[in-house]
Amino acid sequence: MYIRLLIILINLTIISFPSYAEDETTEADREAIEFLKGLKLEELVEVEVTLDNVFNVFDGLIKARKVTIATGKEQTTDRAPSVTTVITAQDIEATGATDLDEVLEMVPGLHVARNRAYNPIYIIRGIYSTFNPQILMLVNGIPINRLYFGNKGAMWAGMPVANIARIEVIRGPGSAVFGANAFAGVINIITKTKKDIEGTEIGTRIGSFNTQDAYILHGGTWAGFDIASSLEYRNTDGHNEIIDIDAQSHFDNQFGTNASLAPGGVNMQKRNLDARLDISKENWQLRSGYQGRRNIGTGAGTGEALDPIGHFTDDRFNADLTYHNSTFTENWDVTAQLSYFQTRYNTNNQTIFPSGAFGGAYPNGMIIDTSISERNNRLDLSGFYTGFKKHTVRLGIGYHYGEMYKIKHYTNTNPTTGFPIQNLMDISNTSYSFIPEGSRKNWHVFLQDVWNLTPNWEWTTGFRYDNYSDFKSTLNPRFALSWQPISKFSTKLMYASAFRAPTFSELYITSNPVHKGNLNLNPETIDTWELAFNYHVRNNLHLATNLFSYKWSDGIRYVPGASKGIFIADNVGIQKAYGLEFEARWKMTKKSSLLANYAFVKASDENNKHDAGNYPQHSAYVRSDWLLMPNWFLDTQINWVSERQRAFGDSRSPVDDYTTVDFTLRRKNIKKGHWNFAVSVRNLFDVDAREPSQGPDSNGVINIPYDLPLAGRHYWLELRYHF
């Protein structure tokens, strides 16, 4: 016990002294010593844990973090042959984030925008598109992008964070490792295992917009197996920010009617259920998960006309079995993985235009209800070989079969005459259905070599070949040269190419009245150069900078077809960009830290010699953490978004800049470490923040001219219990 007391006294001394004045005694030191004197010996274990947690919160910001996403093997972010960011569960807890979208705003150069359904658009380095298929989303290293739009799902409705152990992000291309859609970036969400939970934790949260959250996590051992499980539930009405003018407003002006529901609030309700199970023993790991989304609101409306009635449902199920043996043979580290991912979404009473639309032709509104099921099967085999001197070689092969099936389409517009009808008509499995069923097969092989030229120089080479059943094959290389002349400084020069696969909607849609697919599409491609620097100036200060440029070719755009008003998908887009990202992590004292990043990007639409539009040219994020007193933490976040130009053909003024401020106050380790309480205020100053709405249609009309308003000031209260 006396040894434990000595350790605690040493920790108190280290933590209490500021790093820039370690020979001075502060008032905080004296308070800590008095606090220790008043404790009973049996309480010392609790104090040790508390102070150790305090140290980890701040010190973890400065130390070089480990990442696996860049090469498949754990290495520091400084040496990884990609520009990477790692966000830990401690970061998520400290900032008070409750959803993945809030977490990702921490990443330099990543901005979370919104489309008309208020689904998130993850913009990295100026690469913006409505459905966002240029970002590869992974859960535990397995893709969850869908075939229809190529993204994480048209009805995403958020992802809770209580069961996230960490998030790894590549800013830039990753197709040499991950294949399709690892284009602008890769986001890998890693869920918690038994060692991350160790016991049982329950939590509940209430907040603005009639929001209720509850979750339970458990990590333990049963019959020799390591078990981790989670169950999270969320129900909310969502924010109700006002849309002043919508698409129906313009039709009202044309027909002399008053059918529009604008001004009116956006429809942001949702009810989410997330469940996961992780079972592992020795070299085997079985994981499964379910994400149920119910009563998902339509945002600003599917047709950009307010729709308070329609809603979506979405079900996602995943399972994977992984075998990993790091000592398969003397020189081989082998992994085999079989995975399955199934989804189904459908719309319910989706009202494209409200009651009385088109001069009263639709007394109950124009309704289109659809549903799509998808399933994806994957088998991946890979291994690291270390039998060559100074080389670590990785080989891999894999197969993917994806299928889109059980497509349903109902409408109250007669597809033959184009006139309204009273009841919904089932036009599934006809030539009028919005898209036919289909499948895609893909096999790939990749090779990667990490060559340690000298103790200070490292050369990484990688190639991946993908062969698809519905478009041509692709070969994507990457090269990276890393130099670390001294232990505190490193630099990397990198080149990589990547591709984005054409989506099923771009290939196969035939009955849409405006947009048509094209069976002859090629994948989008991007070539990127990056130069990155990492400098650990002192033990309490880390600086990182990277410069980049890219050329995005064969961008899939909709161009005028042979018939008036019809637009056909085609590989015509070209975008070029350059920019920089800067990050600083500073442990100001043992009780405070500061994280700041700034990003600049200039992207141009080469077809029209115009700014690419809709992305922030400048963005910055600042986060500070303070230990106010033993076990009381205050986290402040400032998010600045600036200079968002409009895309070509959109004559509106640039989107207004905004700066939001969030506060989270947390009391930890209540009642011997079991309880944890927090209160958070988001958008503290009630800033009118907006994301760009869609530009003019083929008739030059901008349906929602004043953009998409984000939530104003709101709050939540949280209580956690761990045992």
XYZ file of C-alpha atoms in Angstrom:
723
model
C 0.000 0.000 0.000
C 2.879 2.382 0.778
C 4.289 1.718 -2.680
C 0.878 2.547 -4.150
C 0.827 5.764 -2.104
C 4.249 6.712 -3.464
C 3.063 6.097 -7.047
C 0.026 8.312 -6.504
C 2.160 11.095 -5.040
C 4.463 10.928 -8.062
C 1.484 11.038 -10.421
C 0.072 14.003 -8.557
C 3.331 15.850 -8.951
C 3.594 15.093 -12.675
C 0.002 15.997 -13.444
C -0.155 19.162 -11.390
C 2.977 20.880 -12.729
C 2.584 22.774 -16.032
C 4.986 21.534 -18.691
C 6.499 24.962 -19.185
C 7.254 25.586 -15.472
C 8.019 22.272 -13.815
C 10.022 23.865 -10.976
C 7.067 25.851 -9.619
C 4.390 24.747 -7.140
C 0.882 25.774 -8.122
C -2.276 26.276 -6.136
C -3.644 23.154 -7.851
C -0.732 21.136 -6.380
C -1.498 22.308 -2.859
C -5.181 21.498 -3.315
C -4.315 18.021 -4.584
C -2.021 17.351 -1.619
C -4.686 18.497 0.853
C -7.194 16.331 -0.976
C -4.870 13.322 -0.605
C -4.267 13.945 3.112
C -7.975 13.693 3.797
C -8.372 10.286 2.191
C -8.597 6.937 3.888
C -6.174 4.278 2.684
C -8.944 2.160 1.160
C -9.861 5.117 -1.088
C -6.397 5.342 -2.650
C -7.146 2.839 -5.401
C -10.051 5.003 -6.584
C -7.829 8.118 -6.662
C -5.163 6.284 -8.640
C -7.636 5.303 -11.316
C -9.071 8.808 -11.440
C -5.725 10.516 -11.905
C -4.588 7.946 -14.426
C -7.715 8.664 -16.462
C -6.998 12.387 -16.315
C -3.498 11.796 -17.628
C -4.687 9.625 -20.500
C -7.266 12.168 -21.684
C -4.630 14.811 -22.329
C -1.512 12.776 -23.067
C -3.384 10.706 -25.655
C -3.794 13.793 -27.809
C -0.037 14.215 -28.226
C 1.349 10.722 -28.627
C 1.622 9.329 -32.144
C -1.458 7.174 -32.641
C -1.536 3.751 -34.244
C -3.471 3.095 -37.437
C -4.156 -0.082 -39.439
C -6.208 1.322 -42.310
C -3.230 2.464 -44.415
C -1.523 -0.917 -44.987
C -3.500 -3.505 -43.030
C -0.829 -3.630 -40.315
C -0.627 -1.419 -37.240
C 1.798 1.506 -37.502
C 1.997 5.089 -36.321
C 0.161 7.775 -38.257
C 3.531 9.502 -38.802
C 4.919 6.585 -40.828
C 1.740 5.320 -42.515
C 1.867 5.728 -46.345
C -1.368 7.743 -46.332
C -2.632 10.886 -44.630
C -4.609 9.451 -41.725
C -6.565 10.525 -38.660
C -7.475 8.414 -35.636
C -10.328 9.353 -33.295
C -10.585 7.365 -30.067
C -13.470 6.559 -27.740
C -11.890 9.002 -25.280
C -12.102 11.785 -27.875
C -15.757 10.968 -28.519
C -16.616 10.994 -24.829
C -14.725 14.225 -24.119
C -16.408 16.152 -26.942
C -19.900 14.950 -26.086
C -20.539 13.692 -29.632
C -23.668 11.538 -29.896
C -23.545 10.686 -33.611
C -20.879 9.798 -36.153
C -21.454 13.046 -38.071
C -20.464 15.125 -35.040
C -17.320 13.039 -34.571
C -16.135 13.432 -38.164
C -16.135 17.241 -37.951
C -12.903 16.807 -35.922
C -11.032 15.513 -38.988
C -8.913 18.129 -40.814
C -10.337 18.889 -44.256
C -13.514 16.836 -43.740
C -16.784 18.770 -43.744
C -20.218 17.247 -43.149
C -22.756 18.838 -45.511
C -26.382 17.771 -46.127
C -28.505 16.822 -49.111
C -32.240 17.530 -49.427
C -33.120 14.473 -47.298
C -30.604 15.774 -44.718
C -28.429 12.722 -45.189
C -24.773 13.597 -44.546
C -22.368 14.364 -47.375
C -18.779 13.790 -46.229
C -16.768 16.309 -48.245
C -13.034 15.621 -48.299
C -10.744 17.995 -50.204
C -13.522 19.635 -52.206
C -15.014 16.418 -53.620
C -18.752 17.030 -53.381
C -21.659 15.035 -54.791
C -25.276 14.703 -53.718
C -25.167 10.980 -52.885
C -21.512 10.886 -51.788
C -20.341 7.590 -53.402
C -16.746 8.865 -53.459
C -16.306 7.942 -49.771
C -15.780 4.306 -48.798
C -17.467 3.458 -45.494
C -16.221 0.469 -43.528
C -17.365 -1.160 -40.306
C -14.532 -3.244 -38.850
C -12.817 -3.121 -42.239
C -15.824 -4.402 -44.241
C -17.500 -2.120 -46.848
C -21.095 -1.041 -46.212
C -21.487 0.983 -49.429
C -24.555 -0.045 -51.396
C -25.047 -0.849 -55.049
C -27.942 1.526 -55.785
C -26.340 4.904 -55.048
C -22.860 3.607 -54.210
C -22.970 5.217 -50.774
C -23.629 4.238 -47.161
C -27.383 4.328 -47.794
C -30.022 6.745 -49.005
C -31.690 6.553 -45.565
C -28.607 6.661 -43.335
C -30.315 8.361 -40.343
C -27.121 8.565 -38.336
C -24.944 6.159 -36.365
C -24.619 6.209 -32.545
C -21.180 6.238 -30.978
C -21.348 4.503 -27.584
C -20.048 1.247 -29.088
C -17.285 2.815 -31.214
C -13.751 2.015 -30.023
C -12.077 4.240 -32.589
C -12.455 5.660 -36.080
C -9.670 5.608 -38.653
C -9.859 7.980 -41.607
C -7.780 8.169 -44.784
C -7.933 11.592 -46.396
C -7.167 10.831 -50.003
C -7.182 7.722 -52.218
C -7.208 4.173 -50.859
C -8.133 1.944 -53.812
C -4.739 0.228 -53.811
C -5.836 -1.377 -50.533
C -9.653 -1.258 -50.529
C -10.722 -1.059 -54.171
C -13.906 0.691 -55.304
C -15.099 3.968 -53.800
C -11.936 4.540 -51.731
C -11.723 7.686 -53.827
C -11.824 10.905 -51.797
C -11.306 9.037 -48.544
C -11.955 5.977 -46.395
C -13.746 5.924 -43.036
C -13.345 2.775 -40.933
C -15.550 2.471 -37.829
C -14.106 -0.027 -35.342
C -16.537 -1.307 -32.737
C -15.695 -2.216 -29.152
C -14.516 -5.639 -28.049
C -14.452 -7.202 -24.608
C -11.221 -5.441 -23.619
C -12.702 -2.044 -24.548
C -15.725 -2.497 -22.254
C -14.665 -4.838 -19.380
C -17.904 -5.106 -17.482
C -21.300 -3.592 -18.100
C -22.141 0.012 -18.896
C -25.587 1.528 -19.226
C -26.365 5.062 -20.295
C -29.297 7.315 -20.969
C -29.636 10.723 -22.570
C -32.433 13.247 -22.955
C -32.354 16.475 -24.899
C -33.866 18.976 -27.267
C -36.334 18.007 -30.000
C -37.946 15.446 -27.683
C -34.870 13.212 -27.944
C -34.410 10.097 -25.826
C -31.392 7.787 -26.010
C -30.509 4.653 -24.069
C -27.774 2.062 -24.445
C -26.196 -0.924 -22.725
C -22.718 -2.360 -23.350
C -21.292 -5.564 -21.930
C -17.844 -7.094 -22.183
C -16.855 -10.292 -20.433
C -15.873 -13.938 -20.735
C -18.187 -16.907 -21.124
C -17.103 -20.554 -21.504
C -13.674 -19.448 -22.656
C -15.005 -16.991 -25.244
C -14.522 -13.220 -25.121
C -17.939 -11.610 -25.512
C -18.866 -8.016 -26.330
C -22.430 -6.908 -26.945
C -24.282 -3.637 -27.305
C -27.828 -2.374 -27.680
C -28.610 1.290 -28.427
C -31.959 2.976 -28.964
C -32.763 6.527 -30.035
C -36.018 8.330 -30.706
C -36.277 11.989 -31.708
C -38.575 14.437 -33.426
C -35.490 16.154 -34.871
C -35.005 19.865 -35.325
C -37.753 21.808 -37.067
C -35.895 24.595 -38.869
C -37.951 26.520 -41.401
C -37.841 26.249 -45.207
C -39.287 29.497 -46.598
C -39.759 28.454 -50.232
C -39.844 24.962 -51.729
C -40.492 23.353 -55.112
C -44.269 23.496 -54.707
C -44.067 27.256 -54.102
C -42.910 27.672 -57.691
C -45.742 25.489 -59.014
C -48.223 27.516 -56.951
C -47.025 30.640 -58.741
C -47.501 28.846 -62.051
C -50.965 27.386 -61.338
C -52.309 30.102 -59.049
C -52.735 27.640 -56.173
C -51.720 27.594 -52.514
C -50.696 23.970 -52.010
C -47.157 24.511 -50.727
C -46.481 23.814 -47.062
C -43.705 26.415 -47.042
C -42.896 28.253 -44.920
C -42.704 25.106 -42.839
C -40.354 22.942 -40.824
C -38.154 20.166 -42.147
C -39.129 16.591 -41.291
C -36.259 15.219 -39.171
C -37.903 12.563 -37.018
C -36.332 9.129 -36.632
C -36.305 6.052 -34.433
C -33.110 3.974 -34.409
C -32.160 0.608 -32.950
C -28.572 -0.678 -33.118
C -27.448 -4.075 -31.817
C -24.025 -5.748 -32.087
C -22.411 -8.945 -30.877
C -18.704 -9.822 -30.922
C -17.480 -13.329 -29.999
C -13.814 -14.251 -30.176
C -11.480 -17.012 -29.064
C -7.827 -17.424 -29.944
C -7.529 -16.870 -33.722
C -11.266 -16.685 -34.464
C -13.693 -13.785 -34.295
C -17.407 -13.754 -35.131
C -19.198 -10.405 -35.361
C -22.774 -9.539 -36.216
C -24.855 -6.396 -36.173
C -28.295 -5.012 -36.858
C -29.279 -1.407 -37.569
C -32.998 -0.724 -37.722
C -34.241 2.652 -38.872
C -37.917 3.527 -38.501
C -40.026 6.618 -39.051
C -37.189 8.436 -40.818
C -38.312 11.875 -41.910
C -37.891 13.105 -45.474
C -35.901 16.209 -44.538
C -36.769 18.985 -46.977
C -38.721 16.502 -49.127
C -37.727 13.949 -51.749
C -38.919 16.301 -54.486
C -37.659 19.370 -52.567
C -41.267 20.003 -51.508
C -41.972 19.765 -47.781
C -43.414 16.400 -46.785
C -44.450 15.992 -43.118
C -46.296 12.735 -43.857
C -43.880 10.512 -45.752
C -41.219 8.513 -43.960
C -38.636 5.821 -44.654
C -37.618 2.541 -43.061
C -34.253 0.877 -43.427
C -32.880 -2.411 -42.102
C -29.224 -3.445 -42.208
C -27.768 -6.753 -41.075
C -24.111 -7.732 -41.161
C -22.100 -10.760 -40.100
C -18.485 -11.738 -40.572
C -16.241 -14.587 -39.514
C -12.529 -13.819 -39.351
C -9.549 -16.096 -38.842
C -6.287 -14.301 -38.034
C -3.067 -16.084 -37.169
C 0.002 -13.867 -36.781
C 2.258 -16.942 -36.502
C 0.683 -19.152 -39.160
C 4.227 -20.093 -40.129
C 7.561 -18.600 -39.204
C 7.229 -15.880 -41.864
C 3.488 -15.676 -42.531
C 0.788 -13.622 -40.790
C -2.484 -14.814 -42.357
C -6.069 -13.522 -42.334
C -9.170 -15.101 -43.889
C -12.546 -13.369 -43.739
C -16.050 -14.270 -44.863
C -18.670 -11.525 -44.604
C -22.329 -10.908 -45.383
C -24.182 -7.581 -45.534
C -27.899 -7.299 -46.268
C -30.047 -4.175 -46.465
C -33.620 -3.271 -47.237
C -35.147 0.179 -47.424
C -38.607 1.328 -48.366
C -40.586 4.541 -48.445
C -44.006 4.928 -46.857
C -46.495 7.422 -48.274
C -43.628 9.383 -49.831
C -45.349 12.546 -51.014
C -43.248 14.103 -53.764
C -45.652 17.047 -54.036
C -48.373 17.869 -51.470
C -52.160 17.683 -51.633
C -53.567 20.002 -54.300
C -50.391 19.936 -56.408
C -50.523 20.811 -60.116
C -53.694 22.824 -59.985
C -55.497 20.287 -57.803
C -54.768 17.299 -60.053
C -53.404 15.433 -57.023
C -55.918 15.920 -54.193
C -53.928 13.547 -51.954
C -50.533 14.608 -53.250
C -48.214 12.970 -55.788
C -47.071 9.751 -54.114
C -44.277 7.399 -55.142
C -43.358 4.506 -52.839
C -40.371 2.281 -53.553
C -38.341 -0.415 -51.844
C -35.017 -2.110 -52.616
C -33.248 -5.080 -51.043
C -29.536 -5.703 -51.405
C -27.145 -8.390 -50.265
C -23.374 -8.487 -50.502
C -21.173 -11.541 -49.948
C -17.409 -11.234 -49.634
C -14.498 -13.624 -49.215
C -11.054 -12.135 -48.593
C -7.718 -13.863 -48.041
C -4.508 -11.986 -47.255
C -1.156 -12.476 -45.626
C 2.021 -10.672 -44.617
C 5.310 -12.343 -45.528
C 8.482 -11.326 -43.649
C 10.937 -13.854 -45.071
C 12.769 -11.271 -47.154
C 15.393 -9.110 -45.501
C 14.155 -5.516 -45.058
C 10.868 -6.276 -46.839
C 7.352 -6.850 -45.536
C 5.197 -8.137 -48.379
C 1.421 -8.352 -48.279
C -0.543 -10.472 -50.758
C -4.295 -10.692 -51.041
C -7.134 -11.995 -53.138
C -10.879 -11.605 -52.790
C -14.292 -12.066 -54.337
C -17.485 -10.021 -54.001
C -20.985 -10.851 -55.172
C -23.615 -8.127 -54.838
C -27.268 -8.363 -55.726
C -30.144 -5.877 -55.821
C -33.507 -7.649 -55.623
C -37.148 -7.436 -54.421
C -37.627 -4.043 -56.038
C -41.065 -2.532 -55.520
C -42.551 0.565 -57.151
C -45.972 2.094 -56.445
C -47.324 5.367 -57.849
C -50.553 7.311 -58.179
C -49.567 8.526 -61.666
C -50.590 6.305 -64.571
C -47.266 5.519 -66.285
C -48.931 5.094 -69.679
C -50.962 8.305 -69.801
C -49.058 10.411 -67.283
C -52.355 11.401 -65.605
C -53.103 11.134 -61.868
C -55.072 8.161 -60.589
C -56.964 7.775 -57.344
C -55.174 4.777 -55.830
C -51.579 3.609 -55.856
C -50.682 1.376 -58.808
C -48.106 -1.404 -58.477
C -45.744 -1.133 -61.452
C -43.029 -3.404 -60.011
C -41.459 -5.849 -62.476
C -42.694 -3.854 -65.449
C -40.868 -1.679 -67.929
C -42.164 1.326 -65.980
C -40.430 0.374 -62.727
C -37.710 2.852 -61.780
C -34.919 0.270 -61.979
C -34.611 -3.465 -62.796
C -33.108 -6.061 -60.503
C -29.430 -6.815 -61.077
C -26.196 -8.215 -59.713
C -22.474 -7.470 -59.775
C -19.474 -9.784 -59.474
C -15.997 -8.589 -58.654
C -12.742 -10.327 -57.911
C -9.496 -8.649 -56.998
C -5.859 -9.320 -56.232
C -3.338 -6.984 -54.607
C 0.343 -6.803 -53.786
C 2.058 -4.474 -51.319
C 5.712 -4.189 -50.352
C 7.151 -2.108 -47.517
C 10.909 -1.853 -48.048
C 13.063 -0.561 -45.182
C 15.838 0.951 -47.260
C 17.692 2.226 -44.171
C 16.612 2.852 -40.567
C 15.438 6.313 -41.702
C 14.071 5.594 -45.180
C 11.064 3.464 -46.106
C 9.563 2.806 -49.552
C 6.010 1.473 -49.944
C 4.705 0.085 -53.237
C 1.217 -1.264 -53.811
C -0.978 -2.421 -56.697
C -4.538 -3.686 -56.770
C -6.322 -5.164 -59.781
C -10.155 -5.312 -59.793
C -12.240 -7.104 -62.403
C -15.986 -6.354 -62.611
C -18.789 -8.132 -64.408
C -20.623 -4.944 -65.445
C -17.805 -2.560 -66.426
C -14.147 -2.734 -67.311
C -11.348 -3.783 -64.959
C -9.103 -1.331 -63.123
C -5.500 -1.268 -61.876
C -4.630 1.145 -59.081
C -1.065 1.711 -57.862
C 0.374 3.703 -54.999
C 3.894 4.697 -53.996
C 5.139 6.316 -50.801
C 8.617 7.377 -49.697
C 8.997 8.056 -45.967
C 12.011 9.745 -44.376
C 12.613 10.179 -40.649
C 15.963 11.944 -40.209
C 15.421 12.368 -36.461
C 13.039 10.675 -34.060
C 10.798 13.752 -33.747
C 10.470 14.648 -37.430
C 9.242 12.701 -40.461
C 8.140 13.471 -43.985
C 6.308 11.471 -46.668
C 5.973 11.880 -50.435
C 3.039 9.903 -51.835
C 1.278 9.156 -55.109
C -1.858 7.039 -55.538
C -4.677 6.453 -57.979
C -8.215 5.394 -57.074
C -11.546 4.660 -58.709
C -15.246 4.986 -58.018
C -17.481 2.290 -59.489
C -20.582 3.356 -61.476
C -23.665 2.857 -59.332
C -26.681 0.802 -60.347
C -28.742 3.994 -60.567
C -26.215 5.463 -63.046
C -26.097 2.271 -65.091
C -29.627 0.917 -65.123
C -32.301 3.553 -64.409
C -34.559 3.782 -67.471
C -38.006 5.074 -66.455
C -37.021 8.219 -64.583
C -38.674 11.161 -66.403
C -35.483 13.238 -66.262
C -32.388 11.105 -65.573
C -31.438 7.965 -67.526
C -28.709 5.408 -66.940
C -25.925 4.468 -69.331
C -24.652 0.886 -69.669
C -21.387 2.100 -71.224
C -20.094 4.022 -68.218
C -16.500 3.728 -67.062
C -15.418 4.172 -63.430
C -14.418 7.606 -62.193
C -10.674 7.896 -61.545
C -8.452 10.171 -59.483
C -4.680 10.690 -59.358
C -3.328 12.313 -56.196
C 0.067 13.621 -55.060
C 0.708 14.357 -51.372
C 3.601 15.704 -49.322
C 3.229 15.377 -45.538
C 5.303 16.529 -42.545
C 5.049 15.495 -38.881
C 7.036 17.263 -36.188
C 6.945 16.481 -32.469
C 8.377 19.824 -31.427
C 8.372 18.920 -27.740
C 6.783 16.215 -25.674
C 3.752 18.453 -25.332
C 3.481 19.828 -28.893
C 2.864 18.023 -32.177
C 2.515 19.701 -35.579
C 1.453 18.104 -38.863
C 1.054 19.560 -42.357
C 0.284 18.027 -45.708
C 0.056 19.456 -49.203
C -1.950 17.750 -51.941
C -3.097 18.045 -55.518
C -5.312 15.776 -57.593
C -7.026 15.343 -60.939
C -10.481 13.742 -60.965
C -11.256 12.299 -64.417
C -14.242 10.596 -66.030
C -16.574 12.144 -63.476
C -20.096 10.823 -64.014
C -22.446 13.701 -64.809
C -25.886 13.914 -66.394
C -25.732 15.589 -69.812
C -28.559 16.482 -72.249
C -29.804 13.508 -74.250
C -31.459 13.279 -77.660
C -34.902 14.102 -76.211
C -35.641 17.487 -74.694
C -35.598 17.469 -70.911
C -33.856 14.083 -70.703
C -30.364 13.806 -69.196
C -28.058 10.809 -69.648
C -25.246 9.710 -67.298
C -21.851 10.068 -68.973
C -18.132 10.209 -68.106
C -17.536 13.873 -68.856
C -16.505 15.513 -65.584
C -12.978 16.726 -64.883
C -12.020 18.387 -61.606
C -8.621 19.569 -60.425
C -7.687 20.744 -56.951
C -4.830 21.636 -54.664
C -4.673 22.502 -50.997
C -3.175 21.969 -47.588
C -4.194 20.673 -44.180
C -2.537 21.729 -40.926
C -2.966 20.247 -37.470
C -1.587 21.168 -34.051
C -1.904 19.270 -30.768
C -0.669 21.086 -27.681
C -0.792 19.889 -24.099
C -0.702 23.364 -22.578
C -0.482 22.111 -18.987
C -1.075 18.782 -17.283
C -4.666 19.901 -16.860
C -5.412 21.399 -20.270
C -4.897 20.653 -23.932
C -5.633 22.272 -27.264
C -6.264 20.675 -30.647
C -6.580 22.852 -33.748
C -6.672 22.191 -37.460
C -7.100 24.274 -40.584
C -7.750 23.194 -44.163
C -7.628 25.043 -47.458
C -8.681 23.623 -50.808
C -9.249 25.150 -54.223
C -11.154 22.875 -56.603
C -12.049 23.785 -60.172
C -14.585 22.388 -62.623
C -12.367 22.055 -65.681
C -15.287 21.549 -68.070
C -16.733 24.969 -67.300
C -13.608 26.771 -66.033
C -15.439 27.525 -62.813
C -15.088 26.791 -59.111
C -16.394 23.264 -58.372
C -18.726 24.741 -55.776
C -20.576 23.659 -52.614
C -17.465 22.811 -50.573
C -15.693 25.084 -48.023
C -12.468 26.535 -49.360
C -11.453 27.335 -45.774
C -12.391 25.415 -42.647
C -11.003 25.239 -39.129
C -11.686 23.303 -35.971
C -10.517 24.109 -32.436
C -11.018 21.930 -29.397
C -9.887 22.595 -25.843
C -10.094 20.246 -22.851
C -9.747 21.442 -19.268
C -9.634 19.633 -15.962
C -11.432 22.271 -13.898
C -11.130 20.346 -10.633
C -10.736 16.671 -9.757
C -13.016 14.713 -12.123
C -14.674 17.788 -13.706
C -13.917 18.208 -17.424
C -14.885 21.042 -19.749
C -14.621 20.549 -23.498
C -15.107 23.424 -25.952
C -15.332 23.018 -29.729
C -15.336 25.739 -32.373
C -16.113 24.858 -35.986
C -15.577 27.458 -38.729
C -16.770 26.939 -42.324
C -15.971 29.589 -44.918
C -16.057 30.518 -48.635
C -18.456 28.069 -50.252
C -18.916 29.143 -53.834
C -21.827 28.006 -55.972
C -21.415 25.433 -58.727
C -21.489 26.411 -62.382
C -24.923 27.625 -63.472
C -26.033 28.642 -59.975
C -26.170 32.442 -59.888
C -26.899 32.752 -56.161
C -24.466 34.485 -53.852
C -21.953 32.243 -52.086
C -23.268 30.256 -49.144
C -22.898 32.223 -45.920
C -19.966 31.385 -43.626
C -20.713 30.156 -40.140
C -18.965 29.495 -36.834
C -20.546 27.221 -34.241
C -19.498 26.684 -30.630
C -20.243 23.596 -28.520
C -19.693 23.054 -24.786
C -19.655 19.788 -22.835
C -19.211 19.658 -19.059
C -18.612 16.171 -17.660
C -18.291 14.864 -14.095
C -16.498 11.514 -14.053
C -15.879 8.815 -11.473
C -18.796 9.572 -9.189
C -19.325 7.037 -6.375
C -16.032 5.155 -6.709
C -15.916 5.405 -10.463
C -19.306 3.908 -11.285
C -21.230 7.026 -12.344
C -20.567 9.580 -15.087
C -22.706 12.662 -15.732
C -22.549 15.228 -18.570
C -24.407 18.222 -19.937
C -23.793 19.552 -23.433
C -24.924 22.628 -25.351
C -24.557 22.542 -29.140
C -24.504 25.650 -31.323
C -24.329 27.727 -28.157
C -24.899 31.086 -29.852
C -27.817 29.844 -31.987
C -26.034 30.603 -35.268
C -28.072 30.407 -38.473
C -25.889 27.774 -40.161
C -26.910 26.444 -43.586
C -25.733 23.908 -46.128
C -26.140 24.491 -49.880
C -29.344 23.336 -51.534
C -29.451 21.941 -55.050
C -28.814 24.358 -57.901
C -31.160 25.174 -60.781
C -33.042 22.440 -62.610
C -33.306 22.131 -66.394
C -35.753 25.047 -66.390
C -33.451 27.272 -64.351
C -35.596 27.007 -61.188
C -33.957 26.704 -57.779
C -36.487 24.831 -55.705
C -35.102 25.785 -52.269
C -33.336 29.091 -52.883
C -32.367 29.873 -49.273
C -30.425 26.659 -48.621
C -30.881 23.990 -45.936
C -30.931 25.265 -42.337
C -29.117 23.291 -39.645
C -30.233 22.876 -36.045
C -30.146 25.942 -33.830
C -29.094 25.915 -30.180
C -29.900 22.625 -28.487
C -28.768 20.613 -25.489
C -28.702 17.170 -23.882
C -28.160 15.620 -20.438
C -26.433 12.251 -20.021
C -25.992 9.732 -17.216
C -23.775 6.619 -17.392
C -23.227 3.777 -14.949
C -20.426 1.209 -15.215
C -20.181 -1.939 -13.125
